[in-house]
Amino acid sequence: MSGTHTSIPLILAGKEIRDGLRNRWVVAATLLMATLALSLTFLGSVPTGTVGAGALDVVVVSLSSLTIFLVPLIALLLSFDAIVGEVDRGTMSLLLSYPVSRGQVVLGKFLGHLSLLGFATLVGYGAAGAALALTGADTGPEGWRAFAGLIGSSILLGAVFIALGYLVSAVVRDRGAAGGIAIGLWLVFVLVFDMALLGILVADQGKTVTVGLLNWLMLANPADAFRLFNLTGTDQVSQFAGMAGIAGQIHLGPVTLLAVLAGWTVLPLAAAALIFSRRQI
Amino acid sequence: MSPSVTIDHVSKLYGARAALTEVSLHLAPGQCVALVGHNGAGKSTLIKLMLGLIRPSRGGVRLLGEDPAGAHAARLRRAVGYLPENLAFHPSLTGKETLDFYARLKGVSRAGNAGLLARVGLEAEAARRRVGTYSKGMRQRLGLAQALLGQPRVLFLDEPTTGLDPALRQVFYEIVQELRRAGVTVLLSSHALTELEGQTDRIIVMNRGVKIADGTLAGLRHLADLPVRIRALGAPAAMVADALGTLGQVSTDGHTVECRCAGGDKVAVLRRLTSLPLADLSVVEPSLDELYAHFLRQEQAA
């Protein structure tokens, strides 16, 4: 056998990246994230002014909320079509007639899509951070650490929803249905889940829902794991976020939270690969 | 020589619907086989089974001696080329980039790609353009180029010439002949039967998931035993009928006299006809279309 110089997943990832650059997807996503991040950064810093605790901590709080809304949406839009769309268009049967396993197809697409999303997040949020630094705002090393954590965990949250999107794409037979389910997932994890949780907490008045149970419930939603990671990460941030009270009660360290996010990525990804490998093309 | 592809009593069900029922066949190296049948006859399903894209519900499939959907399938597919029926490429890549992408996936050097594009008649200018701008013919040329990557030992061409202009069709069959001489197994499915004449060693006729005929064109003609038509010009119909007696039926449009006779009586009929004062004589063998129609009728009657 003649040697392949690059591994199959990397070749597939490279193609996804080129596709993303060609169809202006990256440009659009990066611009969107940069615009929203910059607006939040400068509008957000108006009320606090330049005095008080680190301006970056405020930014981390506002960008965390932005991530929770935007990143899952972008990730799902990027991924819901990945398998069902290629099957539908007929490119998948040709691809699978090559020496490529279906697991490699899923992994390759994942690496490619994650790179695209990672680039958009890094540049978009990075622009906000750089702009803030240029204005000479109060930014300590602690603040930058929280900011780096925000960018990293945003990309990880993106990975979660890319994996979930693939799972939908591997299961569903119809592109339209896949799109609908993807939007449904976004609504559930980003809006409905927290509202339902809040409703339960209010109705329950702390009778049956203990702190331990609340911990587990929060882990059932990757968006909440992300929120906890960023809003309770440092003391300053948690004060700003109004999460200081919760942070004291929630017994989940940052490592646990990141592990939860990683689990939320790996499991759906593995399930997508498994289901796809059994699918009739 | 061991067969390149073996299909052994294969059935494929989609829910309750049978796409293939108890199909068995072998494809030998250097053989060019046409898979014939109308839409829904099971041609594409058969090819997808051979590629390992789908698994049989019952029966066994062997490609180059191994299970095409098994653990070594990826390695096996280095030796396979496939041109799908509904060919689609990623529209944002250029022709050259597309071929490079597939060459890398197959672990083949990209050095030969320019030559391959030239071989299928895709010009360098066209190869620099995005595939999204391609015509059907250009896409099909690129499709053939990717199927030829890495000198495959087995080539599956699903409806390769549908919608192509005659010049391109010619190029297509020239390449197929070259490959066949090089010992490649070529399986091509089609419902354009007439163009297959003289291009294939063997014809497999499918109908509703069942193999209803399998053999060389001559063999199938023999099997079907369809009447041969002999057209004579220059002699009155009555004279021709007189000469033939019970050997054949004679009809005329007032100008040409047409005699229909059994294949076995052809020579005897010709001998009698040539003794008549004719201006011209032509023999029309049953066409592939007629053969196909015959096997379908036979199947329906059974």
Coordinates of C-alpha atoms in Angstrom, one line a residue:
Chain A
M1 CA 0.0 0.0 0.0
S2 CA 1.4 3.4 -0.9
G3 CA 1.6 5.6 2.2
T4 CA -0.9 8.3 2.9
H5 CA 1.0 11.4 3.8
T6 CA -1.8 13.0 5.8
S7 CA -4.2 11.2 8.0
I8 CA -7.7 10.8 6.6
P9 CA -9.5 12.9 9.3
L10 CA -7.1 15.8 8.6
I11 CA -7.7 15.7 4.9
L12 CA -11.4 15.8 5.5
A13 CA -11.0 18.6 8.1
G14 CA -8.9 20.5 5.6
K15 CA -11.8 20.3 3.0
E16 CA -14.3 21.5 5.5
I17 CA -12.1 24.5 6.4
R18 CA -11.6 25.4 2.8
D19 CA -15.4 25.1 2.2
G20 CA -16.0 27.4 5.2
L21 CA -13.6 29.9 3.9
R22 CA -14.9 29.8 0.4
N23 CA -18.6 30.2 1.2
R24 CA -17.8 33.1 3.4
W25 CA -19.1 31.3 6.4
V26 CA -16.1 32.1 8.5
V27 CA -16.1 35.7 7.6
A28 CA -19.8 36.1 8.5
A29 CA -19.5 34.2 11.8
T30 CA -16.3 36.1 12.8
L31 CA -17.8 39.5 11.9
L32 CA -21.0 38.7 13.8
M33 CA -19.1 37.6 16.9
A34 CA -16.7 40.5 16.8
T35 CA -19.5 43.1 16.3
L36 CA -21.6 41.7 19.2
A37 CA -18.5 41.3 21.4
L38 CA -17.3 44.8 20.8
S39 CA -20.7 46.3 21.4
L40 CA -21.2 44.4 24.6
T41 CA -17.7 45.3 25.8
F42 CA -18.1 49.0 25.4
L43 CA -21.8 49.3 26.2
G44 CA -21.2 47.0 29.2
S45 CA -18.4 49.1 30.6
V46 CA -20.4 52.3 30.5
P47 CA -22.3 51.8 33.8
T48 CA -19.3 50.7 35.8
G49 CA -17.0 53.3 34.3
T50 CA -13.3 52.7 34.6
V51 CA -13.2 52.7 38.3
G52 CA -14.0 49.7 40.4
A53 CA -12.9 46.1 39.8
G54 CA -11.4 44.9 36.5
A55 CA -13.1 45.9 33.3
L56 CA -12.2 42.5 31.9
D57 CA -14.3 40.8 34.6
V58 CA -17.4 42.7 33.4
V59 CA -16.6 41.7 29.8
V60 CA -16.3 38.1 30.8
V61 CA -19.7 38.2 32.3
S62 CA -21.4 39.9 29.3
L63 CA -19.5 37.7 26.8
S64 CA -20.5 34.6 28.7
S65 CA -24.2 35.4 28.1
L66 CA -23.4 36.1 24.5
T67 CA -21.7 32.8 24.1
I68 CA -24.6 30.9 25.6
F69 CA -27.0 32.3 23.0
L70 CA -24.7 32.6 20.0
V71 CA -22.2 29.8 20.0
P72 CA -24.6 26.9 20.3
L73 CA -26.7 28.4 17.5
I74 CA -23.7 28.8 15.2
A75 CA -22.4 25.3 16.0
L76 CA -25.8 23.7 15.3
L77 CA -26.2 25.6 12.0
L78 CA -22.8 24.4 11.0
S79 CA -23.4 20.8 12.0
F80 CA -27.0 19.8 11.5
D81 CA -26.5 19.3 7.7
A82 CA -23.1 17.7 7.9
I83 CA -24.3 14.1 7.4
V84 CA -27.9 14.2 6.3
G85 CA -27.0 16.9 3.8
E86 CA -24.2 15.1 2.2
V87 CA -26.2 11.9 2.0
D88 CA -29.0 13.9 0.4
R89 CA -26.8 15.6 -2.2
G90 CA -25.1 12.4 -3.1
T91 CA -21.6 13.4 -2.1
M92 CA -21.6 10.9 0.8
S93 CA -21.9 7.7 -1.3
L94 CA -18.9 8.8 -3.4
L95 CA -16.9 9.7 -0.3
L96 CA -17.7 6.4 1.4
S97 CA -16.5 4.5 -1.8
Y98 CA -13.0 5.8 -0.8
P99 CA -10.8 4.1 1.8
V100 CA -12.5 6.1 4.5
S101 CA -14.3 4.8 7.5
R102 CA -17.5 6.5 8.7
G103 CA -15.8 7.2 12.1
Q104 CA -13.1 9.1 10.2
V105 CA -15.8 11.1 8.3
V106 CA -17.4 12.2 11.6
L107 CA -14.0 13.0 13.2
G108 CA -12.7 14.8 10.2
K109 CA -15.8 17.0 9.9
F110 CA -15.7 17.6 13.6
L111 CA -12.1 18.8 13.5
G112 CA -12.8 21.0 10.5
H113 CA -16.0 22.6 11.9
L114 CA -14.4 23.1 15.3
S115 CA -11.5 24.9 13.7
L116 CA -13.9 27.2 11.9
L117 CA -15.8 27.9 15.0
G118 CA -12.6 28.2 17.1
F119 CA -11.2 30.7 14.6
A120 CA -14.4 32.8 14.6
T121 CA -14.5 32.8 18.5
L122 CA -10.8 33.6 18.9
V123 CA -10.8 36.4 16.5
G124 CA -14.2 37.8 17.4
Y125 CA -13.7 37.8 21.2
G126 CA -10.0 38.5 20.8
A127 CA -10.9 41.7 19.0
A128 CA -13.0 42.8 22.0
G129 CA -10.2 41.9 24.4
A130 CA -7.6 43.7 22.3
A131 CA -9.8 46.8 21.9
L132 CA -10.3 46.9 25.7
A133 CA -6.6 46.7 26.3
L134 CA -6.0 49.5 23.8
T135 CA -8.3 51.8 25.7
G136 CA -6.1 51.4 28.7
A137 CA -8.8 49.9 30.9
D138 CA -7.9 48.2 34.2
T139 CA -7.0 44.7 33.2
G140 CA -5.1 42.5 35.7
P141 CA -3.5 39.1 35.0
E142 CA -6.5 37.6 36.9
G143 CA -8.8 39.2 34.4
W144 CA -6.9 37.9 31.5
R145 CA -6.9 34.5 32.9
A146 CA -10.7 34.6 33.2
F147 CA -10.9 36.0 29.6
A148 CA -8.7 33.2 28.2
G149 CA -10.9 30.7 30.1
L150 CA -14.0 32.3 28.5
I151 CA -12.6 31.9 25.0
G152 CA -11.5 28.3 25.6
S153 CA -14.7 27.3 27.2
S154 CA -16.7 29.0 24.5
I155 CA -15.0 26.9 21.9
L156 CA -15.6 23.8 24.1
L157 CA -19.3 24.7 24.3
G158 CA -19.2 25.0 20.5
A159 CA -17.7 21.5 20.3
V160 CA -20.6 20.2 22.4
F161 CA -23.2 21.6 20.1
I162 CA -21.3 20.6 16.9
A163 CA -21.3 17.0 18.3
L164 CA -25.1 17.3 19.1
G165 CA -25.7 18.6 15.6
Y166 CA -24.0 15.6 14.1
L167 CA -26.0 13.3 16.3
V168 CA -29.2 14.8 14.9
S169 CA -27.7 14.7 11.4
A170 CA -26.8 11.0 11.7
V171 CA -30.3 10.0 13.0
V172 CA -32.6 12.0 10.8
R173 CA -33.4 11.1 7.2
D174 CA -34.5 14.6 6.1
R175 CA -32.6 17.8 6.0
G176 CA -35.6 19.9 7.0
A177 CA -36.3 17.8 10.0
A178 CA -32.7 17.9 11.0
G179 CA -32.8 21.7 10.9
G180 CA -36.0 21.8 12.9
I181 CA -34.6 19.5 15.6
A182 CA -31.4 21.5 15.8
I183 CA -33.3 24.7 16.5
G184 CA -35.4 22.7 19.0
L185 CA -32.2 21.6 20.8
W186 CA -31.0 25.2 20.9
L187 CA -34.3 26.4 22.4
V188 CA -34.3 23.6 25.0
F189 CA -30.8 24.0 26.2
V190 CA -30.5 27.8 26.0
L191 CA -33.9 29.0 27.0
V192 CA -36.4 26.3 28.1
F193 CA -34.2 24.3 30.4
D194 CA -33.2 27.3 32.7
M195 CA -36.8 28.6 32.8
A196 CA -38.1 25.2 33.7
L197 CA -35.4 24.8 36.4
L198 CA -36.2 28.3 37.8
G199 CA -39.9 27.4 37.8
I200 CA -39.3 24.2 39.7
L201 CA -37.1 26.0 42.2
V202 CA -39.6 28.7 42.8
A203 CA -42.5 26.2 43.1
D204 CA -40.6 23.8 45.2
Q205 CA -39.4 26.4 47.7
G206 CA -36.3 24.3 48.6
K207 CA -38.4 21.4 49.9
T208 CA -37.3 18.6 47.7
V209 CA -34.7 20.1 45.3
T210 CA -31.5 20.0 47.4
V211 CA -28.3 21.6 46.4
G212 CA -26.9 18.2 45.4
L213 CA -29.9 17.7 43.1
L214 CA -29.5 21.2 41.7
N215 CA -25.8 20.4 40.9
W216 CA -26.9 17.3 38.9
L217 CA -29.6 19.2 37.1
M218 CA -27.2 21.9 36.1
L219 CA -24.8 19.3 34.7
A220 CA -27.7 18.0 32.5
N221 CA -27.3 21.1 30.5
P222 CA -24.0 21.9 28.9
A223 CA -24.9 25.6 28.6
D224 CA -25.3 25.7 32.4
A225 CA -22.0 23.9 32.9
F226 CA -20.4 26.6 30.8
R227 CA -22.2 29.3 32.7
L228 CA -21.0 28.0 36.1
F229 CA -17.5 27.6 34.8
N230 CA -17.2 31.2 33.7
L231 CA -19.4 33.0 36.2
T232 CA -18.0 31.3 39.3
G233 CA -14.5 30.9 38.0
T234 CA -13.0 33.8 39.9
D235 CA -14.2 35.8 42.9
Q236 CA -14.4 39.1 41.1
V237 CA -16.4 37.6 38.2
S238 CA -18.8 35.8 40.4
Q239 CA -19.5 39.0 42.4
F240 CA -20.3 40.8 39.2
A241 CA -22.4 38.1 37.8
G242 CA -24.4 37.9 41.0
M243 CA -23.4 34.3 41.3
A244 CA -21.4 34.7 44.5
G245 CA -24.2 33.1 46.5
I246 CA -24.6 30.2 44.2
A247 CA -20.9 29.7 43.8
G248 CA -20.6 29.1 47.5
Q249 CA -23.2 26.4 47.3
I250 CA -22.4 24.7 44.1
H251 CA -19.7 22.2 44.8
L252 CA -18.4 21.8 41.2
G253 CA -14.8 22.8 40.5
P254 CA -13.7 24.2 37.2
V255 CA -12.1 20.9 36.3
T256 CA -15.3 19.0 36.9
L257 CA -17.2 21.5 34.8
L258 CA -14.7 21.2 31.9
A259 CA -14.9 17.4 32.2
V260 CA -18.6 17.6 31.9
L261 CA -18.4 19.7 28.8
A262 CA -15.8 17.3 27.3
G263 CA -18.2 14.4 28.1
W264 CA -21.0 16.3 26.4
T265 CA -18.8 16.5 23.3
V266 CA -17.4 12.9 23.3
L267 CA -20.6 11.0 23.9
P268 CA -22.8 12.6 21.2
L269 CA -19.8 12.4 18.8
A270 CA -19.3 8.7 19.5
A271 CA -23.1 8.1 19.2
A272 CA -23.2 10.0 15.9
A273 CA -20.3 7.9 14.5
L274 CA -22.0 4.7 15.7
I275 CA -25.4 5.5 14.3
F276 CA -23.9 6.8 11.0
S277 CA -21.9 3.6 10.6
R278 CA -25.1 1.6 10.7
R279 CA -27.0 3.9 8.4
Q280 CA -27.9 2.7 4.9
I281 CA -26.7 5.2 2.4
Chain B
M1 CA -8.8 -16.6 -12.0
S2 CA -10.8 -15.9 -8.9
P3 CA -13.8 -13.6 -9.5
S4 CA -13.4 -9.9 -8.6
V5 CA -16.9 -9.8 -7.3
T6 CA -19.2 -12.5 -6.0
I7 CA -22.8 -12.1 -5.2
D8 CA -24.2 -15.2 -3.5
H9 CA -28.0 -15.6 -3.1
V10 CA -28.3 -12.0 -2.0
S11 CA -31.6 -10.4 -1.0
K12 CA -32.0 -6.9 0.2
L13 CA -35.1 -5.7 1.9
Y14 CA -36.0 -2.1 2.8
G15 CA -38.7 -2.6 5.4
A16 CA -41.1 -5.0 3.7
R17 CA -40.1 -4.0 0.2
A18 CA -37.6 -6.3 -1.6
A19 CA -35.1 -4.3 -3.6
L20 CA -33.2 -7.5 -4.5
T21 CA -34.4 -11.1 -4.3
E22 CA -32.0 -14.1 -4.4
V23 CA -29.5 -12.6 -6.8
S24 CA -26.3 -14.5 -7.6
L25 CA -23.5 -13.5 -10.0
H26 CA -19.8 -13.4 -10.5
L27 CA -17.7 -10.8 -12.2
A28 CA -14.3 -11.9 -13.6
P29 CA -11.2 -9.7 -14.0
G30 CA -10.9 -8.1 -17.5
Q31 CA -14.7 -8.4 -18.0
C32 CA -16.9 -5.6 -18.9
V33 CA -20.4 -6.3 -17.7
A34 CA -23.5 -4.3 -18.4
L35 CA -26.2 -4.3 -15.8
V36 CA -29.5 -3.6 -17.6
G37 CA -32.9 -2.9 -16.3
H38 CA -35.3 0.0 -15.9
N39 CA -35.4 2.4 -12.9
G40 CA -36.1 0.5 -9.7
A41 CA -34.9 -2.8 -11.1
G42 CA -32.2 -3.0 -8.4
K43 CA -29.1 -1.9 -10.4
S44 CA -27.9 0.8 -8.0
T45 CA -28.8 -1.4 -4.9
L46 CA -26.6 -4.1 -6.4
I47 CA -23.7 -1.7 -6.9
K48 CA -24.0 -0.3 -3.4
L49 CA -23.9 -3.8 -2.0
M50 CA -20.7 -4.5 -3.9
L51 CA -19.2 -1.3 -2.6
G52 CA -20.2 -2.1 1.0
L53 CA -22.3 1.1 1.3
I54 CA -25.2 -1.1 2.3
R55 CA -25.3 -4.7 3.7
P56 CA -27.4 -7.5 2.3
S57 CA -30.4 -8.7 4.3
R58 CA -29.5 -12.3 3.3
G59 CA -26.7 -13.9 1.3
G60 CA -23.1 -13.0 0.9
V61 CA -21.1 -10.3 -1.0
R62 CA -17.4 -10.6 -1.8
L63 CA -15.3 -7.9 -3.4
L64 CA -11.8 -9.0 -4.3
G65 CA -12.2 -11.9 -2.0
E66 CA -13.3 -9.9 1.1
D67 CA -16.4 -8.5 2.7
P68 CA -16.8 -5.0 1.3
A69 CA -18.6 -3.9 4.5
G70 CA -16.2 -5.6 6.8
A71 CA -13.3 -4.5 8.9
H72 CA -10.8 -4.3 6.0
A73 CA -13.3 -2.5 3.8
A74 CA -11.3 0.8 3.8
R75 CA -8.1 -1.0 2.5
L76 CA -10.2 -2.9 -0.1
R77 CA -11.6 0.4 -1.5
R78 CA -8.2 1.6 -2.6
A79 CA -8.6 -0.9 -5.5
V80 CA -12.1 0.3 -6.4
G81 CA -13.4 3.1 -8.5
Y82 CA -17.0 4.3 -8.4
L83 CA -19.0 6.7 -10.4
P84 CA -22.4 7.2 -8.7
E85 CA -25.7 7.6 -10.5
N86 CA -26.4 11.0 -9.1
L87 CA -23.0 12.4 -9.1
A88 CA -22.4 15.4 -6.9
F89 CA -19.3 17.2 -6.0
H90 CA -18.6 20.0 -3.5
P91 CA -19.5 23.1 -5.6
S92 CA -17.0 25.4 -3.9
L93 CA -13.9 23.4 -5.0
T94 CA -12.4 23.6 -8.4
G95 CA -12.1 20.6 -10.7
K96 CA -8.4 20.2 -9.9
E97 CA -8.9 20.6 -6.1
T98 CA -11.7 18.1 -6.2
L99 CA -9.4 15.5 -7.9
D100 CA -6.6 16.4 -5.5
F101 CA -8.9 15.8 -2.6
Y102 CA -9.9 12.4 -3.7
A103 CA -6.4 11.5 -4.7
R104 CA -5.2 12.3 -1.1
L105 CA -8.1 10.2 0.3
K106 CA -7.0 7.3 -1.8
G107 CA -3.4 7.8 -0.8
V108 CA -2.5 8.2 -4.5
S109 CA 0.2 10.6 -5.8
R110 CA -1.3 13.8 -7.2
A111 CA 1.3 13.9 -9.9
G112 CA -0.8 12.0 -12.3
N113 CA -3.9 14.1 -11.9
A114 CA -3.2 16.5 -14.8
G115 CA -2.8 13.5 -17.1
L116 CA -6.0 12.0 -15.8
L117 CA -8.0 15.2 -16.4
A118 CA -6.6 15.3 -19.9
R119 CA -7.5 11.7 -20.5
V120 CA -11.2 12.3 -19.7
G121 CA -11.0 15.5 -21.8
L122 CA -11.3 18.1 -19.1
E123 CA -9.3 21.1 -20.2
A124 CA -6.8 22.9 -17.9
E125 CA -8.9 26.0 -18.0
A126 CA -12.0 24.1 -16.9
A127 CA -10.1 22.3 -14.2
R128 CA -9.3 25.7 -12.6
R129 CA -13.0 26.6 -12.4
R130 CA -15.3 25.7 -9.5
V131 CA -17.3 22.6 -9.9
G132 CA -20.5 24.6 -9.2
T133 CA -20.2 26.1 -12.7
Y134 CA -19.8 22.8 -14.5
S135 CA -22.2 21.4 -17.1
K136 CA -23.5 17.8 -16.7
G137 CA -20.9 16.6 -19.2
M138 CA -18.0 18.2 -17.4
R139 CA -19.1 16.9 -14.0
Q140 CA -19.4 13.4 -15.6
R141 CA -15.8 13.7 -17.0
L142 CA -14.5 14.7 -13.6
G143 CA -16.5 11.9 -12.1
L144 CA -14.8 9.4 -14.4
A145 CA -11.4 10.9 -13.6
Q146 CA -11.9 10.4 -9.9
A147 CA -13.1 6.8 -10.5
L148 CA -9.9 6.1 -12.4
L149 CA -7.6 7.4 -9.5
G150 CA -5.1 4.8 -8.4
Q151 CA -5.6 2.4 -11.2
P152 CA -8.6 0.5 -9.7
R153 CA -9.0 -3.3 -10.3
V154 CA -12.8 -3.0 -10.1
L155 CA -14.8 -0.1 -11.6
F156 CA -18.4 0.5 -10.9
L157 CA -20.1 2.9 -13.3
D158 CA -23.7 3.6 -12.4
E159 CA -25.6 5.1 -15.4
P160 CA -22.4 6.7 -16.6
T161 CA -23.6 7.9 -20.0
T162 CA -27.1 9.1 -19.1
G163 CA -27.5 12.6 -20.5
L164 CA -24.1 12.7 -22.2
D165 CA -23.6 13.9 -25.8
P166 CA -22.5 11.2 -28.3
A167 CA -18.9 12.5 -28.5
L168 CA -18.4 12.1 -24.8
R169 CA -20.1 8.8 -24.8
Q170 CA -17.5 7.7 -27.3
V171 CA -14.6 8.9 -25.1
F172 CA -16.3 7.0 -22.3
Y173 CA -16.4 3.7 -24.0
E174 CA -12.8 4.1 -25.4
I175 CA -11.6 4.4 -21.8
V176 CA -13.7 1.4 -20.7
Q177 CA -12.2 -0.7 -23.5
E178 CA -8.6 0.3 -22.5
L179 CA -9.3 -0.6 -18.9
R180 CA -10.8 -3.9 -19.9
R181 CA -7.7 -4.8 -21.9
A182 CA -5.7 -3.9 -18.8
G183 CA -7.6 -6.6 -16.8
V184 CA -9.9 -4.3 -14.9
T185 CA -13.4 -5.5 -14.1
V186 CA -15.9 -3.0 -15.3
L187 CA -19.5 -3.1 -14.2
L188 CA -21.7 -0.5 -15.9
S189 CA -25.3 -0.1 -15.4
S190 CA -27.5 1.5 -18.0
H191 CA -31.0 1.7 -19.4
A192 CA -29.7 3.0 -22.7
L193 CA -29.3 -0.4 -24.2
T194 CA -28.5 0.3 -27.8
E195 CA -25.3 2.0 -27.0
L196 CA -24.0 -1.0 -25.1
E197 CA -23.9 -3.2 -28.2
G198 CA -20.3 -4.1 -28.9
Q199 CA -19.1 -2.5 -25.7
T200 CA -19.7 -5.3 -23.2
D201 CA -18.7 -8.9 -22.8
R202 CA -21.7 -9.8 -20.8
I203 CA -25.1 -8.5 -20.1
I204 CA -27.1 -9.0 -16.9
V205 CA -30.8 -8.2 -17.1
M206 CA -32.5 -7.2 -13.9
N207 CA -36.2 -6.7 -13.3
R208 CA -37.8 -5.8 -10.0
G209 CA -34.8 -7.0 -8.0
V210 CA -34.6 -10.3 -9.8
K211 CA -31.9 -11.4 -12.2
I212 CA -33.8 -12.5 -15.3
A213 CA -30.9 -13.1 -17.8
D214 CA -27.2 -13.2 -17.7
G215 CA -24.9 -14.0 -20.6
T216 CA -23.0 -12.7 -23.7
L217 CA -25.0 -10.8 -26.2
A218 CA -24.8 -13.8 -28.6
G219 CA -25.8 -16.1 -25.9
L220 CA -28.8 -14.1 -24.9
R221 CA -29.8 -13.8 -28.6
H222 CA -29.6 -17.6 -28.8
L223 CA -31.5 -18.0 -25.6
A224 CA -34.3 -15.6 -26.6
D225 CA -34.5 -17.1 -30.1
L226 CA -36.1 -13.9 -31.4
P227 CA -36.8 -13.9 -35.1
V228 CA -34.2 -12.4 -37.4
R229 CA -35.5 -9.9 -39.9
I230 CA -34.1 -9.9 -43.4
R231 CA -34.9 -7.0 -45.7
A232 CA -34.9 -7.5 -49.4
L233 CA -35.2 -4.9 -52.1
G234 CA -36.0 -5.4 -55.8
A235 CA -38.2 -8.5 -55.8
P236 CA -42.0 -8.7 -55.4
A237 CA -43.3 -10.0 -52.1
A238 CA -45.1 -12.9 -53.7
M239 CA -41.9 -14.1 -55.3
V240 CA -40.0 -13.9 -52.0
A241 CA -42.8 -15.7 -50.2
D242 CA -42.8 -18.4 -52.8
A243 CA -39.0 -18.9 -52.5
L244 CA -39.1 -19.2 -48.7
G245 CA -42.1 -21.4 -48.3
T246 CA -42.6 -22.3 -44.6
L247 CA -39.1 -21.0 -43.6
G248 CA -40.3 -17.5 -42.9
Q249 CA -43.1 -15.0 -42.9
V250 CA -43.1 -12.3 -45.5
S251 CA -44.5 -8.8 -45.2
T252 CA -44.0 -5.7 -47.3
D253 CA -44.6 -1.9 -47.2
G254 CA -44.8 -1.9 -51.0
H255 CA -41.2 -1.1 -51.4
T256 CA -39.0 -3.3 -49.1
V257 CA -39.9 -6.9 -48.4
E258 CA -39.3 -8.1 -44.9
C259 CA -38.8 -11.7 -44.0
R260 CA -39.0 -12.9 -40.4
C261 CA -37.4 -16.2 -39.7
A262 CA -36.0 -18.1 -36.7
G263 CA -32.3 -17.5 -36.0
G264 CA -31.4 -21.1 -36.9
D265 CA -33.0 -20.7 -40.3
K266 CA -31.2 -17.5 -41.2
V267 CA -28.6 -19.1 -43.5
A268 CA -31.1 -21.2 -45.3
V269 CA -33.3 -18.2 -45.9
L270 CA -30.4 -16.2 -47.1
R271 CA -29.4 -18.9 -49.5
R272 CA -32.8 -18.9 -51.1
L273 CA -33.1 -15.2 -51.2
T274 CA -29.8 -14.7 -53.0
S275 CA -31.1 -16.8 -55.8
L276 CA -33.7 -14.2 -56.5
P277 CA -33.0 -11.1 -58.6
L278 CA -32.6 -8.7 -55.7
A279 CA -31.1 -5.2 -55.7
D280 CA -30.2 -5.2 -52.0
L281 CA -30.3 -7.4 -48.9
S282 CA -29.8 -6.6 -45.2
V283 CA -30.0 -8.7 -42.1
V284 CA -31.3 -7.1 -38.9
E285 CA -30.4 -9.0 -35.7
P286 CA -32.7 -8.5 -32.8
S287 CA -31.5 -5.4 -30.9
L288 CA -30.7 -5.3 -27.3
D289 CA -33.9 -3.3 -26.7
E290 CA -35.9 -6.2 -28.3
L291 CA -33.9 -8.7 -26.2
Y292 CA -34.6 -6.8 -23.1
A293 CA -38.3 -6.5 -23.9
H294 CA -38.4 -10.2 -24.6
F295 CA -36.9 -11.2 -21.3
L296 CA -39.3 -8.8 -19.5
R297 CA -42.3 -10.4 -21.3
Q298 CA -41.0 -13.8 -20.4
E299 CA -40.6 -12.8 -16.8
Q300 CA -44.1 -11.4 -16.6
A301 CA -45.6 -14.5 -18.2
A302 CA -43.9 -16.7 -15.8

